[in-house]
XYZ file of C-alpha atoms in Angstrom:
467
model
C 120.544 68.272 93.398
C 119.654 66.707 96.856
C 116.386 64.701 96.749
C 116.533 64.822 100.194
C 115.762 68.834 99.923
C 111.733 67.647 99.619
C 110.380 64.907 101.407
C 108.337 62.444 100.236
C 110.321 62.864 96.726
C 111.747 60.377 95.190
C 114.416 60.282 92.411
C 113.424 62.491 89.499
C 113.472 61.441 85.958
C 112.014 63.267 82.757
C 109.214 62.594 81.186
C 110.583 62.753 77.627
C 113.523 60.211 78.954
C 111.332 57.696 80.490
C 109.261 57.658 77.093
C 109.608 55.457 73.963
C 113.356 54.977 72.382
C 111.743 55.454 69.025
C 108.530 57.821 67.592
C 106.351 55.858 65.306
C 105.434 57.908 62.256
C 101.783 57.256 62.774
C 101.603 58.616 66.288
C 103.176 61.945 64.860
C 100.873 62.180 62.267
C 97.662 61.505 64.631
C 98.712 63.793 67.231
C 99.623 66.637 64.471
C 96.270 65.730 63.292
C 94.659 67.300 65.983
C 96.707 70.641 65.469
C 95.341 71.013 61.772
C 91.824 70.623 63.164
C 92.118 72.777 65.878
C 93.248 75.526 63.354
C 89.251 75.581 62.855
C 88.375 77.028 66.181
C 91.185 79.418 66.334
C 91.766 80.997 63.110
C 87.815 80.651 61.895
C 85.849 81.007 64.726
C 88.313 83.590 67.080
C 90.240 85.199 64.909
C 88.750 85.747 61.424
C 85.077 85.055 60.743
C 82.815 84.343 63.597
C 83.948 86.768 66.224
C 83.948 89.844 63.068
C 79.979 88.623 62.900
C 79.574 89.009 66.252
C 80.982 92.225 66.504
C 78.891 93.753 63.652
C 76.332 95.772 63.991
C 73.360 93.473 63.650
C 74.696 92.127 67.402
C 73.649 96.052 68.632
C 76.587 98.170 67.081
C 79.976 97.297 66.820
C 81.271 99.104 70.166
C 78.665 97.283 72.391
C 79.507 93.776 70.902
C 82.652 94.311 71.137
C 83.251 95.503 74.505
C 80.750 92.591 75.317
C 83.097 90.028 73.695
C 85.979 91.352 75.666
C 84.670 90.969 78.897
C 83.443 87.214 78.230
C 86.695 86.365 76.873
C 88.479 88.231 79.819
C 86.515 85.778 82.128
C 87.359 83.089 79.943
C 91.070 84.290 80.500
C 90.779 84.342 84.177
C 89.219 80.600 84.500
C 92.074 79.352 82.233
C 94.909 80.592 84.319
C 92.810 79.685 87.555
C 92.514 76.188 86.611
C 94.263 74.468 83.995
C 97.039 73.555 85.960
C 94.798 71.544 88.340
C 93.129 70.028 85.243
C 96.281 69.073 83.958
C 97.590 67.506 87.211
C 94.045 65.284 87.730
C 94.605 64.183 84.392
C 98.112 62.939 84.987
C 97.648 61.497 88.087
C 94.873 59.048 87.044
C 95.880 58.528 84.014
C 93.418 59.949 81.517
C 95.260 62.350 79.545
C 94.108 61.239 76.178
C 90.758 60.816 78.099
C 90.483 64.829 78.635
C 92.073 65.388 75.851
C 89.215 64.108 74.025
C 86.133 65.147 76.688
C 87.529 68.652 76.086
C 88.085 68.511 72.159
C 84.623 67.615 71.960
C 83.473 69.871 74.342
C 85.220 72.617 72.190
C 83.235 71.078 69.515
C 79.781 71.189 70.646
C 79.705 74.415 71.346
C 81.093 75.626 68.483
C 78.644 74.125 66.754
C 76.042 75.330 68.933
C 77.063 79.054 67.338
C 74.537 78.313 64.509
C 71.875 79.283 66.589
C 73.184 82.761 67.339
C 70.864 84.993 64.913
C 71.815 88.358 63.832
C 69.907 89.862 66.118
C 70.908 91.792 70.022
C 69.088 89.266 72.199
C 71.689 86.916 70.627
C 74.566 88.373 71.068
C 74.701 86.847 74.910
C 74.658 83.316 73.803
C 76.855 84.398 71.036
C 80.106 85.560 73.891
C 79.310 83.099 76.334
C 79.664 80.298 73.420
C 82.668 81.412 72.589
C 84.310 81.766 75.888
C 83.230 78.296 77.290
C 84.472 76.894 74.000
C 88.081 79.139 74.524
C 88.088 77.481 78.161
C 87.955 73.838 76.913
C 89.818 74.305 73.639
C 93.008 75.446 76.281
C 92.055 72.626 78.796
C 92.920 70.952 75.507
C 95.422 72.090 74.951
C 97.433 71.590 78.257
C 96.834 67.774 77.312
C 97.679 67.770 73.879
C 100.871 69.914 75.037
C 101.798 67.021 77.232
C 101.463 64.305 74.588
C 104.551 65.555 73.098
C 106.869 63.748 75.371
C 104.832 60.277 74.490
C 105.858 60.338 70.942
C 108.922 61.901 70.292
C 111.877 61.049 72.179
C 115.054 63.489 72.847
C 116.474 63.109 69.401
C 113.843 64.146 67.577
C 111.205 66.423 70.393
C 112.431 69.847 68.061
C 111.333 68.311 64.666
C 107.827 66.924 66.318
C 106.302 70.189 68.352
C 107.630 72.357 64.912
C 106.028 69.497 62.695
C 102.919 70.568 65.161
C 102.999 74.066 64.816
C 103.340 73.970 60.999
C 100.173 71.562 60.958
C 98.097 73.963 62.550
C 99.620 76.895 60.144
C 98.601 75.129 57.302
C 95.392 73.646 58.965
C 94.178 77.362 59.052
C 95.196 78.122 56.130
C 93.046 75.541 54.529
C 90.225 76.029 56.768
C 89.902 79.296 55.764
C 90.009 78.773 51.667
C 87.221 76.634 52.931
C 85.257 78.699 54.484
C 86.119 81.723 52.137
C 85.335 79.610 48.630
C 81.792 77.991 50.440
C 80.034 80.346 52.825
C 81.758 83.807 53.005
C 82.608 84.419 48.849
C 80.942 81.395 47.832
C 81.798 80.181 44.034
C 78.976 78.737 43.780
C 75.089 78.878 44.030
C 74.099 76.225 46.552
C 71.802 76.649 50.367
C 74.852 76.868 52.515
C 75.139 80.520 50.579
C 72.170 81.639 51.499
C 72.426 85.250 53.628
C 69.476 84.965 55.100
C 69.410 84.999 58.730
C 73.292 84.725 57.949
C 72.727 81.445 57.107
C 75.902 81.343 55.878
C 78.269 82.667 58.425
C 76.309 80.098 61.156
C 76.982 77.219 59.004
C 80.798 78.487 59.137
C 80.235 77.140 63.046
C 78.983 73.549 61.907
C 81.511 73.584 59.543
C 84.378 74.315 62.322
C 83.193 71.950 64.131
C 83.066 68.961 62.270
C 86.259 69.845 61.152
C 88.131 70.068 64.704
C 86.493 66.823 65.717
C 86.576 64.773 62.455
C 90.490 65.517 62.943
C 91.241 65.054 66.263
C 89.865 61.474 66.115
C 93.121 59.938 65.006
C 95.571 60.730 68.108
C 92.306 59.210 70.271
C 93.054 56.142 68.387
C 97.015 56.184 67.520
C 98.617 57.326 70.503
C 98.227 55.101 73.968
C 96.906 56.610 77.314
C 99.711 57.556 80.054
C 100.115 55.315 82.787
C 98.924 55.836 86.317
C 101.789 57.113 88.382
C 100.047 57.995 91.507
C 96.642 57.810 92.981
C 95.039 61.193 93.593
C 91.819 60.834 91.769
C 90.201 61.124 95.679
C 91.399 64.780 96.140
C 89.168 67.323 95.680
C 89.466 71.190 94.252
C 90.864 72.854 97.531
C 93.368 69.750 97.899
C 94.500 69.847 94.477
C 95.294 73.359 94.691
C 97.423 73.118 97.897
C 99.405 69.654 96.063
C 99.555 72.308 93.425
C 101.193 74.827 95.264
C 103.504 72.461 97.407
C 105.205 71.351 93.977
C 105.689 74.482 92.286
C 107.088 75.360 95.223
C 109.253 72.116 95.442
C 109.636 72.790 91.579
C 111.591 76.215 92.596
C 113.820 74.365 95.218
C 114.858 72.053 92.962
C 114.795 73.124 89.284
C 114.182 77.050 89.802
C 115.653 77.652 85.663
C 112.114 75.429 85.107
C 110.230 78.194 86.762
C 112.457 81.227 85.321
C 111.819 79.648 81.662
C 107.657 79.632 82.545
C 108.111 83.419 83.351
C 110.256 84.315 80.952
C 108.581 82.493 78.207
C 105.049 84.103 79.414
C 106.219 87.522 78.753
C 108.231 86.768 74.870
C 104.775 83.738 74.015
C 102.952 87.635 74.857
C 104.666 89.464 72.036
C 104.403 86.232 69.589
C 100.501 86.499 69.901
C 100.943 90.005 69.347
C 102.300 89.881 66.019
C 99.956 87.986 64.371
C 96.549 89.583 66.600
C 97.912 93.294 65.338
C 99.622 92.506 62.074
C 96.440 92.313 59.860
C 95.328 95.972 61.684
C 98.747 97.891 60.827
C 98.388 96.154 57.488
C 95.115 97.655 56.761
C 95.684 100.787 59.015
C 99.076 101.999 57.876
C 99.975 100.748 54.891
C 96.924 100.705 53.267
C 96.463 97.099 52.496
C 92.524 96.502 51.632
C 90.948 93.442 53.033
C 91.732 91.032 50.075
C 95.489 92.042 50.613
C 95.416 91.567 54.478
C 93.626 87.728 53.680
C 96.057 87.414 51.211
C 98.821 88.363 53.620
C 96.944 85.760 56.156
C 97.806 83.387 53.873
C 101.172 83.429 53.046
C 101.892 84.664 56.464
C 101.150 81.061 57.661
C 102.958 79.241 54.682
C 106.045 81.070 56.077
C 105.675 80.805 59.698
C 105.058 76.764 59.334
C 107.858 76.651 57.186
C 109.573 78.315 59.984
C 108.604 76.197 62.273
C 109.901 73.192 60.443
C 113.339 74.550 59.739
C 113.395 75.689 63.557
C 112.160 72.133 65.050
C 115.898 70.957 63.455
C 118.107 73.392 64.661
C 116.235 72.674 68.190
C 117.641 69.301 67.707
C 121.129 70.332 66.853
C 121.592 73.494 68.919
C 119.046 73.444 71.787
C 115.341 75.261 72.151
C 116.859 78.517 74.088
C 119.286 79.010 71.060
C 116.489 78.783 68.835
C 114.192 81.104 70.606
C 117.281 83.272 70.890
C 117.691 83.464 67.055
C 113.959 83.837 66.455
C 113.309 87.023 69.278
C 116.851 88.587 67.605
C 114.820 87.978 64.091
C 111.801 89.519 64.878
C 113.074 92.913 66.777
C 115.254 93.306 63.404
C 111.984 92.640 61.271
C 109.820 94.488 63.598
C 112.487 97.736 63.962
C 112.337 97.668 59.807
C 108.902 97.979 59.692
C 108.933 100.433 62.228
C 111.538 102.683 61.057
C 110.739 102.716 57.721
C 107.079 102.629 57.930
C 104.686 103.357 54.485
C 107.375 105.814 53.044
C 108.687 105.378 49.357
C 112.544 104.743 49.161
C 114.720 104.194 46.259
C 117.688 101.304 46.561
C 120.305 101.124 44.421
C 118.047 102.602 41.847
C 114.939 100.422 42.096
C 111.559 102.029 43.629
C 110.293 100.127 47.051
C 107.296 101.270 48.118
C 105.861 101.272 51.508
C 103.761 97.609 50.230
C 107.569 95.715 50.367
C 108.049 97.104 53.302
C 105.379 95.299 54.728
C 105.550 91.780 52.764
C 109.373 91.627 53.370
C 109.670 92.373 56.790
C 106.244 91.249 57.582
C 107.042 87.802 56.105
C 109.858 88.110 58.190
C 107.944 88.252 61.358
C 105.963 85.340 60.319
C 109.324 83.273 59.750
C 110.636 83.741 63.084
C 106.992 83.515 65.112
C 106.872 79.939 64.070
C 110.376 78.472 65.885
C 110.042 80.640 68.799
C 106.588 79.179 68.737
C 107.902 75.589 68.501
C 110.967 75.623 70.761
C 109.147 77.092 74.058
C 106.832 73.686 73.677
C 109.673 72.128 73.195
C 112.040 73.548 75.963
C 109.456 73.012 78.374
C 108.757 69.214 77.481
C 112.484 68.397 78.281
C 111.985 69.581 81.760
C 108.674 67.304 82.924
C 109.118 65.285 85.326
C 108.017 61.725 84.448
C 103.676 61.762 85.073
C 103.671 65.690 85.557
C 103.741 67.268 81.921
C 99.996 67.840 81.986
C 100.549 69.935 85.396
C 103.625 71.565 83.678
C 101.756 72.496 80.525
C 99.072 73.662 82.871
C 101.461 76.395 84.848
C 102.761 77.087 80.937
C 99.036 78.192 80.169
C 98.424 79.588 83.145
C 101.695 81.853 82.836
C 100.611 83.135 79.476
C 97.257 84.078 80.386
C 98.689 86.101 83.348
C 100.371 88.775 81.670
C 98.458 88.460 78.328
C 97.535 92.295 78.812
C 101.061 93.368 78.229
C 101.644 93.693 74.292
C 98.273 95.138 74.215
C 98.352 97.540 76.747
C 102.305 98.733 75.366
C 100.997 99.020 71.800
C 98.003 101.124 72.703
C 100.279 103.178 74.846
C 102.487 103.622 72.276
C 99.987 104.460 69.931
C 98.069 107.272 72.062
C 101.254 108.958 73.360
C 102.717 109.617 69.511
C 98.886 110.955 68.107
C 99.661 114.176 69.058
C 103.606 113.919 67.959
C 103.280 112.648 64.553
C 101.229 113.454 61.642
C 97.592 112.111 61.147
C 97.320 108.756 60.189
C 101.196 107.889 61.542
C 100.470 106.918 64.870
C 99.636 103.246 64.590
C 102.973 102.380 63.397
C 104.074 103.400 66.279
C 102.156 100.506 68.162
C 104.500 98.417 66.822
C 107.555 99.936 69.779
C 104.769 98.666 71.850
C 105.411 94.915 70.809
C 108.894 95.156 70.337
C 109.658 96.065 74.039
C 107.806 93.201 75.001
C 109.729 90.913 72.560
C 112.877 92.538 73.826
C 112.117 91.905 77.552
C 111.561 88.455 76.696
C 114.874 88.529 75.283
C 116.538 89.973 78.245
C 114.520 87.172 80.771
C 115.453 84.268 78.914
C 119.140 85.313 78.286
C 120.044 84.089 82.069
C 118.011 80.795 81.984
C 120.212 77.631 81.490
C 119.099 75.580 78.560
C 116.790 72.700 79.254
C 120.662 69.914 79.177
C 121.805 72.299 81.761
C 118.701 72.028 84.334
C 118.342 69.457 86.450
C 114.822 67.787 86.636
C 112.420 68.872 89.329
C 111.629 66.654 92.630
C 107.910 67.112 92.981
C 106.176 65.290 96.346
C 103.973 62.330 95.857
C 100.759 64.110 97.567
């Protein structure tokens, strides 16, 4: 690579290489930290319990809420891919990292909390969807930051094992949350105020309770891991001029290290089908094979055991055979798992003289699915870490978000498709399972994209200019 190709570059070096020579156990275990509490605000608050109350019909009927919830989120969506890279670069060039890290955790954390005063009523449901988005938009400014701590405390020996020590953190982090939240506001087992229906007392304490939890365990990596040093003095630029600093280095990025762009694009479009599996898994549970809601939490449940188990076993392979082998592996996994479930659907078979009903179907293969969503999960953080240059993960991580959220629409948009072009086709009640082609073309383009991208010891580090 010729340094020469962009001026005002100098020598490029990793971030991950320039770190320490040795993690410290206590730095993994604070920055992990923050991944089990941020399982609060994800799995409680977006996925599972607050945004089902907001959708209900005390908010004005379920269609209204939810079309209203859409929209704020899509906004959310649009302000995250606008501007986390330029958060991310800010933070990196003045050296505050751990400094937005935590401005933004706690940011996350206010407002979640500030969902207990969103009533069951319509003239709430506003504050309700405009909580939630703002909190979405911090919790991935967060992210980008958190994302780009990974290269402080690992080093390349170990980077696999850390980010999938990460990801199973925030697995399990859920899954406790959620026993949590299940055991003392939703099915409480016992008679005590935070029970109380009333005003859905209940469910709004479930947003105090997230709360405290994401902050009360993100305070350790605020404490355990040190602040990034000050590489370059840009704190004077404004908006417009970090945009067109932006734009310069992805574009110097692309002279230099173009496999470091192909992986953010390629990565987008497979990180698209991951979310897919997990967003649509409970609904084909319930829809087509019948599971009732107790089964699908139950599911939930073991679902995350798995895929952080997954996670673990794929951050050591990462170490031994690379990220884009492991990613590989896990996309080959899940289109064999996903084409299962798929192909045999909620039918009743008989192998080698023992009865499987359409239920194994779903645990086996569905467990599957879970396995493999947890390395491929892992290794992308992973893959991309290995390729910052030294002071730019934050921008890096940035671009990663900002990748996602741009073609986010695709898994959902195929598995509608898919499902409204077989209704008339198949009989009634068959045509959700056939959402599921939906998410495995997406899976298998991801596949395909990847398959020409160098692994991350074959690409050469980008040179990005100074200003």
């Amino acid at each position: 690579m010729n340094a020469a190709a962009v001026p005002e570059a100098s020598h490029p070096t990793s971030e991950l290489a320039s770190g320490p020579v040795a993690s410290k156990k206590a730095q993994i275990l604070a920055w992990a930290s923050w991944d089990w509490g941020s399982a609060a605000f994800q799995a409680v608050m977006t996925t599972f319990v607050f945004t089902v109350y907001l959708t209900s019909n005390a908010f004005g009927g379920e269609d209204a809420a939810s079309a209203a919830l859409g929209a704020a989120l899509a906004i959310a969506g649009l302000a995250i891919a606008l501007l986390a890279p330029v958060t991310g670069q800010r933070s990196d060039a003045v050296g505050r990292r751990k400094l937005w890290l935590g401005v933004n955790t706690a940011a996350t954390a206010v407002l979640t909390a500030l969902c207990f005063f969103v009533f069951p009523q319509p003239e709430f449901l506003l504050l309700g969807v405009c909580l939630i988005a703002a909190g979405n938009i911090f919790f991935e400014f967060a992210g980008v930051n958190y994302n780009a701590m990974l290269a402080q405390i690992s080093t390349p020996k170990n980077i696999g094992r850390v980010s999938g020590f990460g990801w199973a953190m925030g697995y399990l982090g859920g899954i406790v949350a959620l026993l949590l939240v299940l055991q003392l506001f939703v099915q409480p087992s016992f008679d005590w105020f935070g029970s109380s229906t009333q005003d859905s007392l209940n469910i709004r304490l479930v947003a105090i309770f997230s709360a405290l939890w994401f902050f009360i365990f993100a305070l350790p990596v605020m404490f355990a891991v040190p602040e990034v040093s000050v590489k370059k003095d840009t704190a004077s630029l404004g908006f417009a001029a970090s945009y067109k600093l932006l734009f310069r280095r992805i574009r110097a990025i692309y002279k230099t290290s173009p496999h470091t762009i192909y992986f953010l694009l390629s990565s987008a479009i497979f990180r698209d089908g991951l979310a897919a599996v997990f967003t649509f898994g409970g609904v084909i549970a319930a829809g087509t094979f019948g599971f009732e809601l107790k089964d699908v939490i139950f599911f939930a449940i073991f679902g995350n055991v798995v895929a952080a188990a997954g996670a673990i076993a794929g951050g050591f392979l990462d170490d031994r055979i690379g990220p884009k082998s492991v990613i590989i592996l896990s996309l080959v996994g899940l289109l064999i798992a996903g084409t299962a479930i798929l192909v045999l659907g909620n039918g009743d078979y008989v192998f080698f003289g023992n009865a499987w009903p359409g239920t194994s179907t779903f645990w086996v293969f569905g467990l599957l699915l879970c396995l493999f969503v947890g390395p491929a999960q892992s290794s992308s953080r992973a893959y991309l870490a290995r390729l910052a240059p030294a002071g730019e993960s934050g921008e890096l991580f940035g671009l990663y978000a900002t990748t996602g959220r741009a073609v986010s629409f695709l898994a959902p948009t195929l598995f509608t498709l898919c499902i409204t072009i077989a209704a008339p086709l198949v009989a009634e009640g068959e045509a959700q399972r056939w959402g599921i082609l939906g998410i495995m073309v997406v899976l298998l383009a991801g596949l395909l994209v990847i398959l020409p991208v160098k692994p991350p010891a074959e690409v050469e580090i980008a040179v990005v200019p100074e200003r």
